Amino acid sequence: MPLKKAVVDWDSLGFNLLKTRSMYSANCRVGENWENGSLIPYGNIELSPAAVVLNYGQGVFEGTKAFQTSDKRIVLFRIDKNAKRIAWSTERLCIPKLNPDFFIDAVFETVRDNLDFVPPYGKGSMYIRPIVWGVSPALGVGPATDYRFMIYVSPVGPYFKGGYKSLNLKIETNFHRAASKGIGNAKAIGNYSASLLPLVKAKKEGFDEVIYLDSISEDTIEEIGSANLFIYHDGVLKTPNVSGSILKGVTRDSVCKIASEILDIKVEETDISLSDLFEAKEVFCTGTAVQITSVGSITYKNDVYNYYREDLGPITKKLKKTLTKIQRGEIIDPFGWLSPVIT
Ligand code: COI
């Protein structure tokens, strides 16, 4: 284990930013490649008020986690998937493409320098936030000429305030998260700003999050903004097919593989109608930040649909247990999803 020692109360971790030792920083000019980067002390950065990211939202990010395993290794979970996704997101937002090897090396370097901020086995995880944006100033709309890539990290516990308590969700009928051919399938910062007003309104009404509907017919469900959705009914696990407006979640993909290849559950990536959702036996959401969080009730207009409210549904429980055990190294990682940062 590392010689440096972070001072953190491991028993009260939530999803709040805690300052760590260092962060990764690299710059790139359009037409060049991401090549040189280094660690710098964690802290504030300087930015022109005319930076393209501030004025036109040219920025994308990632979210991934490091875990301490039961045999005291520190591992990254499916970092290759995040590397592929940020390569795709950068291309979609006209940012010089972050190549996967550069990205993965930078994540390793950042985690290694902050190893003592990885929570002990079973106490949480280290959330890793890579972010890249256009820094150069511009008045007219257009991509920046200069870009910055940074990675910061924070020890975290559960994403939602209630811990892993079942969520109380509302179906959003006044706002869409993303257009069908928009940037909903890229991890673009603008997707998250679009979700702020619906989220604030829903929280005021006592909900934890909202479920977005597709923006064309408004009769199929998409995602909840901070996570993907799953339903289980009649022996089949279903999740909305990833389209132009739904993010290809890493946990989403992991749950599909665990269900079909380990637990022998039929999985369908398909359109999910509102009536499918209301008839489902179990509903849960998945994401790096939320992990697997069960949904206890859903409100649509004036109707409330209840699922497993106190405990997890049996399928949700099995999936969550298997995913957690793989991430913590408690069972053999059958898919080769873990990359050791130290062995
Ligand atoms: C993640 O799950 O890593 C995300 O980026 C979602 C974010 C809302 C915390």
mmCIF file of C-alpha atoms and ligand atoms in Angstrom:
data_model
loop_
_atom_site.group_PDB
_atom_site.id
_atom_site.type_symbol
_atom_site.label_atom_id
_atom_site.label_comp_id
_atom_site.label_asym_id
_atom_site.label_seq_id
_atom_site.Cartn_x
_atom_site.Cartn_y
_atom_site.Cartn_z
ATOM 1 C CA MET A 1 0.000 0.000 0.000
ATOM 2 C CA PRO A 2 1.065 3.627 -0.539
ATOM 3 C CA LEU A 3 3.299 5.428 1.944
ATOM 4 C CA LYS A 4 1.400 8.728 1.637
ATOM 5 C CA LYS A 5 -1.762 8.783 3.734
ATOM 6 C CA ALA A 6 -4.935 10.688 2.854
ATOM 7 C CA VAL A 7 -7.022 11.963 5.761
ATOM 8 C CA VAL A 8 -10.582 10.972 4.853
ATOM 9 C CA ASP A 9 -13.530 9.776 6.922
ATOM 10 C CA TRP A 10 -14.158 6.583 4.953
ATOM 11 C CA ASP A 11 -17.409 5.881 6.793
ATOM 12 C CA SER A 12 -19.243 8.997 5.654
ATOM 13 C CA LEU A 13 -18.511 9.092 1.932
ATOM 14 C CA GLY A 14 -21.241 10.376 -0.371
ATOM 15 C CA PHE A 15 -20.954 11.685 -3.904
ATOM 16 C CA ASN A 16 -19.192 14.896 -2.898
ATOM 17 C CA LEU A 17 -15.930 16.240 -4.201
ATOM 18 C CA LEU A 18 -12.984 15.782 -1.842
ATOM 19 C CA LYS A 19 -9.715 17.403 -2.809
ATOM 20 C CA THR A 20 -6.882 15.042 -3.588
ATOM 21 C CA ARG A 21 -3.171 15.487 -4.168
ATOM 22 C CA SER A 22 -2.891 15.970 -7.905
ATOM 23 C CA MET A 23 -4.666 16.182 -11.220
ATOM 24 C CA TYR A 24 -3.591 15.431 -14.765
ATOM 25 C CA SER A 25 -3.281 18.173 -17.354
ATOM 26 C CA ALA A 26 -2.524 18.173 -21.086
ATOM 27 C CA ASN A 27 -2.971 20.679 -23.909
ATOM 28 C CA CYS A 28 -3.514 20.150 -27.601
ATOM 29 C CA ARG A 29 -3.892 22.443 -30.571
ATOM 30 C CA VAL A 30 -6.261 21.561 -33.390
ATOM 31 C CA GLY A 31 -4.460 19.530 -36.066
ATOM 32 C CA GLU A 32 -1.992 18.104 -33.516
ATOM 33 C CA ASN A 33 -2.161 14.981 -31.348
ATOM 34 C CA TRP A 34 -2.592 14.613 -27.613
ATOM 35 C CA GLU A 35 0.963 13.766 -26.623
ATOM 36 C CA ASN A 36 2.334 15.501 -23.582
ATOM 37 C CA GLY A 37 0.659 15.720 -20.255
ATOM 38 C CA SER A 38 1.705 15.708 -16.620
ATOM 39 C CA LEU A 39 0.452 15.752 -13.072
ATOM 40 C CA ILE A 40 0.067 19.090 -11.349
ATOM 41 C CA PRO A 41 -1.112 19.883 -7.802
ATOM 42 C CA TYR A 42 -4.895 19.741 -7.450
ATOM 43 C CA GLY A 43 -6.335 23.265 -7.654
ATOM 44 C CA ASN A 44 -8.154 25.912 -9.627
ATOM 45 C CA ILE A 45 -7.383 26.719 -13.242
ATOM 46 C CA GLU A 46 -7.464 29.922 -15.259
ATOM 47 C CA LEU A 47 -9.815 30.345 -18.221
ATOM 48 C CA SER A 48 -10.697 33.171 -20.599
ATOM 49 C CA PRO A 49 -14.318 34.341 -20.243
ATOM 50 C CA ALA A 50 -14.515 33.926 -24.018
ATOM 51 C CA ALA A 51 -13.351 30.284 -23.932
ATOM 52 C CA VAL A 52 -15.446 28.215 -26.340
ATOM 53 C CA VAL A 53 -16.436 25.809 -23.572
ATOM 54 C CA LEU A 54 -18.003 28.609 -21.516
ATOM 55 C CA ASN A 55 -19.827 30.214 -24.421
ATOM 56 C CA TYR A 56 -20.728 27.293 -26.662
ATOM 57 C CA GLY A 57 -20.449 24.231 -24.426
ATOM 58 C CA GLN A 58 -17.623 22.488 -26.293
ATOM 59 C CA GLY A 59 -16.672 19.960 -23.651
ATOM 60 C CA VAL A 60 -17.051 16.256 -22.908
ATOM 61 C CA PHE A 61 -16.235 14.160 -19.901
ATOM 62 C CA GLU A 62 -16.048 10.615 -18.599
ATOM 63 C CA GLY A 63 -16.723 8.867 -15.320
ATOM 64 C CA THR A 64 -14.943 5.724 -14.224
ATOM 65 C CA LYS A 65 -13.929 4.160 -10.925
ATOM 66 C CA ALA A 66 -11.001 2.519 -9.123
ATOM 67 C CA PHE A 67 -11.710 -0.042 -6.411
ATOM 68 C CA GLN A 68 -9.682 -1.693 -3.703
ATOM 69 C CA THR A 69 -10.253 -5.450 -3.945
ATOM 70 C CA SER A 70 -10.547 -7.985 -1.143
ATOM 71 C CA ASP A 71 -6.907 -9.007 -1.740
ATOM 72 C CA LYS A 72 -5.737 -5.366 -1.512
ATOM 73 C CA ARG A 73 -5.165 -4.723 -5.200
ATOM 74 C CA ILE A 74 -6.301 -1.418 -6.677
ATOM 75 C CA VAL A 75 -8.079 -1.931 -9.966
ATOM 76 C CA LEU A 76 -9.771 0.063 -12.689
ATOM 77 C CA PHE A 77 -13.070 -1.241 -14.062
ATOM 78 C CA ARG A 78 -13.444 -1.525 -17.865
ATOM 79 C CA ILE A 79 -11.270 1.503 -18.547
ATOM 80 C CA ASP A 80 -11.043 0.485 -22.218
ATOM 81 C CA LYS A 81 -14.791 1.196 -22.589
ATOM 82 C CA ASN A 82 -14.403 4.739 -21.237
ATOM 83 C CA ALA A 83 -11.412 5.228 -23.530
ATOM 84 C CA LYS A 84 -13.494 4.250 -26.552
ATOM 85 C CA ARG A 85 -16.406 6.422 -25.474
ATOM 86 C CA ILE A 86 -14.337 9.573 -24.937
ATOM 87 C CA ALA A 87 -12.715 9.029 -28.346
ATOM 88 C CA TRP A 88 -16.221 8.979 -29.844
ATOM 89 C CA SER A 89 -17.469 11.927 -27.738
ATOM 90 C CA THR A 90 -14.485 14.109 -28.661
ATOM 91 C CA GLU A 91 -15.041 13.451 -32.356
ATOM 92 C CA ARG A 92 -18.740 14.296 -32.017
ATOM 93 C CA LEU A 93 -17.938 17.646 -30.357
ATOM 94 C CA CYS A 94 -15.124 18.566 -32.844
ATOM 95 C CA ILE A 95 -12.456 18.195 -30.137
ATOM 96 C CA PRO A 96 -9.098 16.639 -31.192
ATOM 97 C CA LYS A 97 -9.732 12.913 -30.731
ATOM 98 C CA LEU A 98 -8.371 11.557 -27.472
ATOM 99 C CA ASN A 99 -6.631 8.371 -28.428
ATOM 100 C CA PRO A 100 -7.346 5.437 -26.096
ATOM 101 C CA ASP A 101 -3.693 4.714 -25.130
ATOM 102 C CA PHE A 102 -3.027 8.330 -24.175
ATOM 103 C CA PHE A 103 -6.266 8.427 -22.189
ATOM 104 C CA ILE A 104 -5.640 5.162 -20.340
ATOM 105 C CA ASP A 105 -2.006 6.068 -19.464
ATOM 106 C CA ALA A 106 -3.218 9.412 -18.088
ATOM 107 C CA VAL A 107 -5.860 7.719 -15.921
ATOM 108 C CA PHE A 108 -3.277 5.259 -14.542
ATOM 109 C CA GLU A 109 -0.820 8.069 -13.766
ATOM 110 C CA THR A 110 -3.471 10.092 -11.927
ATOM 111 C CA VAL A 111 -4.744 7.166 -9.871
ATOM 112 C CA ARG A 112 -1.209 6.034 -8.963
ATOM 113 C CA ASP A 113 -0.342 9.460 -7.561
ATOM 114 C CA ASN A 114 -3.540 9.527 -5.483
ATOM 115 C CA LEU A 115 -3.636 5.891 -4.411
ATOM 116 C CA ASP A 116 -4.160 6.721 -0.755
ATOM 117 C CA PHE A 117 -7.496 8.348 -1.709
ATOM 118 C CA VAL A 118 -8.903 5.034 -2.953
ATOM 119 C CA PRO A 119 -11.306 3.960 -0.173
ATOM 120 C CA PRO A 120 -10.442 0.751 1.692
ATOM 121 C CA TYR A 121 -12.080 -2.452 0.471
ATOM 122 C CA GLY A 122 -15.857 -2.273 0.876
ATOM 123 C CA LYS A 123 -15.970 1.420 1.860
ATOM 124 C CA GLY A 124 -16.599 2.988 -1.551
ATOM 125 C CA SER A 125 -14.521 3.732 -4.608
ATOM 126 C CA MET A 126 -12.406 6.399 -6.237
ATOM 127 C CA TYR A 127 -14.433 8.290 -8.836
ATOM 128 C CA ILE A 128 -12.256 9.385 -11.762
ATOM 129 C CA ARG A 129 -13.407 12.338 -13.821
ATOM 130 C CA PRO A 130 -11.574 12.958 -17.118
ATOM 131 C CA ILE A 131 -12.751 16.133 -18.860
ATOM 132 C CA VAL A 132 -11.695 17.860 -22.077
ATOM 133 C CA TRP A 133 -12.786 21.227 -23.415
ATOM 134 C CA GLY A 134 -12.135 24.086 -25.830
ATOM 135 C CA VAL A 135 -10.068 26.781 -24.076
ATOM 136 C CA SER A 136 -9.342 29.300 -26.788
ATOM 137 C CA PRO A 137 -11.477 32.456 -26.922
ATOM 138 C CA ALA A 138 -13.984 33.028 -29.728
ATOM 139 C CA LEU A 139 -16.920 35.354 -30.237
ATOM 140 C CA GLY A 140 -18.557 33.597 -33.161
ATOM 141 C CA VAL A 141 -19.813 30.023 -33.016
ATOM 142 C CA GLY A 142 -17.158 27.524 -34.073
ATOM 143 C CA PRO A 143 -14.817 24.955 -32.582
ATOM 144 C CA ALA A 144 -11.881 26.181 -30.481
ATOM 145 C CA THR A 145 -8.317 26.108 -31.750
ATOM 146 C CA ASP A 146 -6.848 25.013 -28.390
ATOM 147 C CA TYR A 147 -7.968 22.337 -25.962
ATOM 148 C CA ARG A 148 -7.245 21.152 -22.446
ATOM 149 C CA PHE A 149 -7.652 17.679 -21.000
ATOM 150 C CA MET A 150 -7.668 17.128 -17.262
ATOM 151 C CA ILE A 151 -8.388 14.302 -14.860
ATOM 152 C CA TYR A 152 -9.318 14.773 -11.245
ATOM 153 C CA VAL A 153 -10.384 12.141 -8.752
ATOM 154 C CA SER A 154 -12.366 11.921 -5.535
ATOM 155 C CA PRO A 155 -13.181 9.157 -3.076
ATOM 156 C CA VAL A 156 -16.936 8.527 -3.222
ATOM 157 C CA GLY A 157 -19.753 6.550 -1.654
ATOM 158 C CA PRO A 158 -23.364 6.319 -2.895
ATOM 159 C CA TYR A 159 -24.561 8.806 -5.535
ATOM 160 C CA PHE A 160 -28.031 9.434 -4.145
ATOM 161 C CA LYS A 161 -28.602 11.113 -0.789
ATOM 162 C CA GLY A 162 -30.597 8.136 0.496
ATOM 163 C CA GLY A 163 -27.679 5.768 -0.123
ATOM 164 C CA TYR A 164 -28.896 2.717 -2.008
ATOM 165 C CA LYS A 165 -32.534 3.151 -0.950
ATOM 166 C CA SER A 166 -35.015 2.564 -3.813
ATOM 167 C CA LEU A 167 -35.638 5.655 -5.917
ATOM 168 C CA ASN A 168 -38.837 7.598 -6.297
ATOM 169 C CA LEU A 169 -38.924 8.724 -9.948
ATOM 170 C CA LYS A 170 -41.203 10.832 -12.083
ATOM 171 C CA ILE A 171 -41.759 10.555 -15.827
ATOM 172 C CA GLU A 172 -40.870 13.892 -17.333
ATOM 173 C CA THR A 173 -43.592 15.184 -19.623
ATOM 174 C CA ASN A 174 -42.452 18.798 -20.025
ATOM 175 C CA PHE A 175 -38.816 18.412 -21.056
ATOM 176 C CA HIS A 176 -36.699 16.163 -23.266
ATOM 177 C CA ARG A 177 -33.153 15.239 -22.335
ATOM 178 C CA ALA A 178 -31.802 15.013 -25.880
ATOM 179 C CA ALA A 179 -32.907 15.118 -29.488
ATOM 180 C CA SER A 180 -32.905 11.859 -31.449
ATOM 181 C CA LYS A 181 -30.032 12.984 -33.668
ATOM 182 C CA GLY A 182 -28.454 15.313 -31.123
ATOM 183 C CA ILE A 183 -25.589 14.742 -28.692
ATOM 184 C CA GLY A 184 -27.392 12.561 -26.154
ATOM 185 C CA ASN A 185 -25.191 9.598 -27.026
ATOM 186 C CA ALA A 186 -21.981 11.568 -26.392
ATOM 187 C CA LYS A 187 -20.910 12.400 -22.850
ATOM 188 C CA ALA A 188 -21.263 16.084 -23.637
ATOM 189 C CA ILE A 189 -21.455 18.593 -20.804
ATOM 190 C CA GLY A 190 -24.508 20.207 -22.437
ATOM 191 C CA ASN A 191 -26.610 17.078 -21.885
ATOM 192 C CA TYR A 192 -26.200 17.552 -18.165
ATOM 193 C CA SER A 193 -27.052 21.267 -18.197
ATOM 194 C CA ALA A 194 -30.265 20.388 -20.081
ATOM 195 C CA SER A 195 -31.199 18.082 -17.208
ATOM 196 C CA LEU A 196 -30.740 20.623 -14.408
ATOM 197 C CA LEU A 197 -34.121 22.374 -14.509
ATOM 198 C CA PRO A 198 -36.170 19.131 -14.731
ATOM 199 C CA LEU A 199 -34.056 17.726 -11.871
ATOM 200 C CA VAL A 200 -34.468 20.769 -9.641
ATOM 201 C CA LYS A 201 -38.228 20.832 -10.249
ATOM 202 C CA ALA A 202 -38.551 17.091 -9.612
ATOM 203 C CA LYS A 203 -36.565 17.331 -6.366
ATOM 204 C CA LYS A 204 -38.839 20.131 -5.163
ATOM 205 C CA GLU A 205 -41.774 17.770 -5.748
ATOM 206 C CA GLY A 206 -40.042 15.072 -3.665
ATOM 207 C CA PHE A 207 -38.618 12.882 -6.473
ATOM 208 C CA ASP A 208 -35.021 11.656 -6.720
ATOM 209 C CA GLU A 209 -34.696 11.942 -10.515
ATOM 210 C CA VAL A 210 -36.760 11.952 -13.699
ATOM 211 C CA ILE A 211 -37.274 9.427 -16.498
ATOM 212 C CA TYR A 212 -37.051 11.014 -19.931
ATOM 213 C CA LEU A 213 -39.226 9.950 -22.846
ATOM 214 C CA ASP A 214 -38.092 9.809 -26.470
ATOM 215 C CA SER A 215 -38.432 13.207 -28.071
ATOM 216 C CA ILE A 216 -40.374 12.077 -31.165
ATOM 217 C CA SER A 217 -43.353 9.972 -30.081
ATOM 218 C CA GLU A 218 -42.969 10.398 -26.312
ATOM 219 C CA ASP A 219 -44.147 6.848 -25.753
ATOM 220 C CA THR A 220 -40.877 5.011 -25.090
ATOM 221 C CA ILE A 221 -38.552 5.539 -22.158
ATOM 222 C CA GLU A 222 -34.953 6.647 -22.599
ATOM 223 C CA GLU A 223 -32.754 7.183 -19.517
ATOM 224 C CA ILE A 224 -32.756 9.175 -16.312
ATOM 225 C CA GLY A 225 -29.994 11.613 -17.191
ATOM 226 C CA SER A 226 -27.529 10.373 -14.592
ATOM 227 C CA ALA A 227 -28.070 6.692 -15.450
ATOM 228 C CA ASN A 228 -29.525 4.100 -17.850
ATOM 229 C CA LEU A 229 -32.742 2.189 -17.080
ATOM 230 C CA PHE A 230 -33.649 -1.504 -16.968
ATOM 231 C CA ILE A 231 -36.908 -3.355 -16.452
ATOM 232 C CA TYR A 232 -37.433 -7.032 -15.643
ATOM 233 C CA HIS A 233 -40.683 -8.747 -16.576
ATOM 234 C CA ASP A 234 -41.740 -12.294 -17.511
ATOM 235 C CA GLY A 235 -38.195 -13.678 -17.392
ATOM 236 C CA VAL A 236 -36.719 -11.007 -19.668
ATOM 237 C CA LEU A 237 -34.396 -8.170 -18.738
ATOM 238 C CA LYS A 238 -34.911 -5.179 -21.029
ATOM 239 C CA THR A 239 -33.105 -1.898 -21.486
ATOM 240 C CA PRO A 240 -33.714 0.808 -24.107
ATOM 241 C CA ASN A 241 -31.717 0.271 -27.242
ATOM 242 C CA VAL A 242 -28.909 2.815 -27.461
ATOM 243 C CA SER A 243 -29.819 5.356 -30.072
ATOM 244 C CA GLY A 244 -28.783 8.883 -30.902
ATOM 245 C CA SER A 245 -30.135 10.153 -27.630
ATOM 246 C CA ILE A 246 -29.126 7.490 -25.097
ATOM 247 C CA LEU A 247 -25.686 7.153 -23.579
ATOM 248 C CA LYS A 248 -23.883 3.822 -24.025
ATOM 249 C CA GLY A 249 -23.365 3.186 -20.332
ATOM 250 C CA VAL A 250 -20.449 1.014 -19.244
ATOM 251 C CA THR A 251 -22.473 -0.351 -16.317
ATOM 252 C CA ARG A 252 -25.409 -0.867 -18.698
ATOM 253 C CA ASP A 253 -23.236 -3.057 -20.911
ATOM 254 C CA SER A 254 -21.789 -4.889 -17.869
ATOM 255 C CA VAL A 255 -25.277 -5.689 -16.551
ATOM 256 C CA CYS A 256 -26.341 -7.039 -19.957
ATOM 257 C CA LYS A 257 -23.267 -9.316 -20.058
ATOM 258 C CA ILE A 258 -23.607 -10.493 -16.438
ATOM 259 C CA ALA A 259 -27.298 -11.258 -16.997
ATOM 260 C CA SER A 260 -26.890 -13.182 -20.237
ATOM 261 C CA GLU A 261 -23.497 -14.835 -19.707
ATOM 262 C CA ILE A 262 -23.407 -15.531 -15.949
ATOM 263 C CA LEU A 263 -26.984 -15.560 -14.725
ATOM 264 C CA ASP A 264 -28.548 -17.046 -17.844
ATOM 265 C CA ILE A 265 -31.223 -14.347 -18.064
ATOM 266 C CA LYS A 266 -32.638 -13.376 -21.446
ATOM 267 C CA VAL A 267 -31.645 -9.796 -22.298
ATOM 268 C CA GLU A 268 -33.268 -7.532 -24.864
ATOM 269 C CA GLU A 269 -31.990 -4.134 -25.915
ATOM 270 C CA THR A 270 -35.177 -2.758 -27.363
ATOM 271 C CA ASP A 271 -37.777 -0.012 -27.270
ATOM 272 C CA ILE A 272 -39.576 0.034 -23.915
ATOM 273 C CA SER A 273 -43.063 1.492 -23.953
ATOM 274 C CA LEU A 274 -44.715 3.199 -21.016
ATOM 275 C CA SER A 275 -47.023 0.199 -20.576
ATOM 276 C CA ASP A 276 -43.983 -2.177 -20.462
ATOM 277 C CA LEU A 277 -42.574 0.020 -17.716
ATOM 278 C CA PHE A 278 -45.797 0.093 -15.719
ATOM 279 C CA GLU A 279 -46.232 -3.695 -15.954
ATOM 280 C CA ALA A 280 -42.618 -4.498 -15.014
ATOM 281 C CA LYS A 281 -41.871 -6.538 -11.905
ATOM 282 C CA GLU A 282 -38.529 -4.828 -11.231
ATOM 283 C CA VAL A 283 -37.060 -1.538 -12.374
ATOM 284 C CA PHE A 284 -33.543 -0.304 -11.710
ATOM 285 C CA CYS A 285 -31.008 2.118 -13.083
ATOM 286 C CA THR A 286 -27.318 1.682 -13.821
ATOM 287 C CA GLY A 287 -24.322 3.973 -14.133
ATOM 288 C CA THR A 288 -20.772 4.366 -12.944
ATOM 289 C CA ALA A 289 -21.874 6.848 -10.310
ATOM 290 C CA VAL A 290 -25.187 5.187 -9.318
ATOM 291 C CA GLN A 291 -23.892 1.607 -9.755
ATOM 292 C CA ILE A 292 -27.150 -0.421 -9.672
ATOM 293 C CA THR A 293 -29.902 1.449 -7.838
ATOM 294 C CA SER A 294 -33.368 0.053 -7.579
ATOM 295 C CA VAL A 295 -36.495 2.044 -8.469
ATOM 296 C CA GLY A 296 -39.289 1.802 -5.892
ATOM 297 C CA SER A 297 -41.946 3.967 -7.483
ATOM 298 C CA ILE A 298 -42.687 5.868 -10.672
ATOM 299 C CA THR A 299 -45.186 8.677 -11.053
ATOM 300 C CA TYR A 300 -46.711 9.405 -14.473
ATOM 301 C CA LYS A 301 -49.051 12.387 -14.499
ATOM 302 C CA ASN A 302 -51.433 11.519 -11.616
ATOM 303 C CA ASP A 303 -50.725 7.769 -11.406
ATOM 304 C CA VAL A 304 -48.182 6.092 -9.150
ATOM 305 C CA TYR A 305 -46.688 2.669 -9.991
ATOM 306 C CA ASN A 306 -44.965 0.770 -7.208
ATOM 307 C CA TYR A 307 -42.174 -1.812 -7.485
ATOM 308 C CA TYR A 308 -39.830 -3.173 -4.805
ATOM 309 C CA ARG A 309 -39.763 -0.274 -2.363
ATOM 310 C CA GLU A 310 -37.961 -1.589 0.714
ATOM 311 C CA ASP A 311 -35.688 -4.334 -0.548
ATOM 312 C CA LEU A 312 -34.221 -4.982 -3.993
ATOM 313 C CA GLY A 313 -36.140 -7.216 -6.382
ATOM 314 C CA PRO A 314 -34.572 -10.703 -6.667
ATOM 315 C CA ILE A 315 -33.082 -10.163 -10.141
ATOM 316 C CA THR A 316 -31.820 -6.682 -9.291
ATOM 317 C CA LYS A 317 -30.221 -8.164 -6.172
ATOM 318 C CA LYS A 318 -28.445 -10.946 -8.101
ATOM 319 C CA LEU A 319 -27.138 -8.535 -10.732
ATOM 320 C CA LYS A 320 -25.925 -6.054 -8.143
ATOM 321 C CA LYS A 321 -24.256 -8.750 -6.067
ATOM 322 C CA THR A 322 -22.432 -10.197 -9.068
ATOM 323 C CA LEU A 323 -21.282 -6.803 -10.367
ATOM 324 C CA THR A 324 -20.076 -5.713 -6.922
ATOM 325 C CA LYS A 325 -18.226 -8.989 -6.363
ATOM 326 C CA ILE A 326 -16.443 -8.678 -9.713
ATOM 327 C CA GLN A 327 -15.463 -5.052 -9.007
ATOM 328 C CA ARG A 328 -14.187 -5.925 -5.530
ATOM 329 C CA GLY A 329 -12.295 -8.985 -6.727
ATOM 330 C CA GLU A 330 -14.406 -11.300 -4.565
ATOM 331 C CA ILE A 331 -15.079 -13.657 -7.455
ATOM 332 C CA ILE A 332 -13.031 -14.414 -10.532
ATOM 333 C CA ASP A 333 -13.409 -11.693 -13.143
ATOM 334 C CA PRO A 334 -14.634 -13.872 -16.004
ATOM 335 C CA PHE A 335 -14.563 -11.089 -18.583
ATOM 336 C CA GLY A 336 -11.125 -9.570 -17.882
ATOM 337 C CA TRP A 337 -12.754 -6.294 -16.851
ATOM 338 C CA LEU A 338 -10.287 -5.338 -14.108
ATOM 339 C CA SER A 339 -6.953 -3.630 -14.776
ATOM 340 C CA PRO A 340 -4.628 -3.560 -11.763
ATOM 341 C CA VAL A 341 -3.138 -0.149 -10.980
ATOM 342 C CA ILE A 342 -0.883 -1.794 -8.410
ATOM 343 C CA THR A 343 -0.714 -5.544 -7.873
HETATM 344 C C1 COI B 1 -21.292 8.591 -14.222
HETATM 345 O O1 COI B 1 -22.068 7.697 -13.879
HETATM 346 O O2 COI B 1 -20.074 8.447 -14.136
HETATM 347 C C2 COI B 1 -21.741 9.860 -14.744
HETATM 348 O O3 COI B 1 -20.996 10.482 -15.424
HETATM 349 C C3 COI B 1 -23.050 10.387 -14.383
HETATM 350 C C4 COI B 1 -22.932 11.690 -13.689
HETATM 351 C C5 COI B 1 -24.280 12.269 -13.632
HETATM 352 C C6 COI B 1 -22.381 11.579 -12.306
#
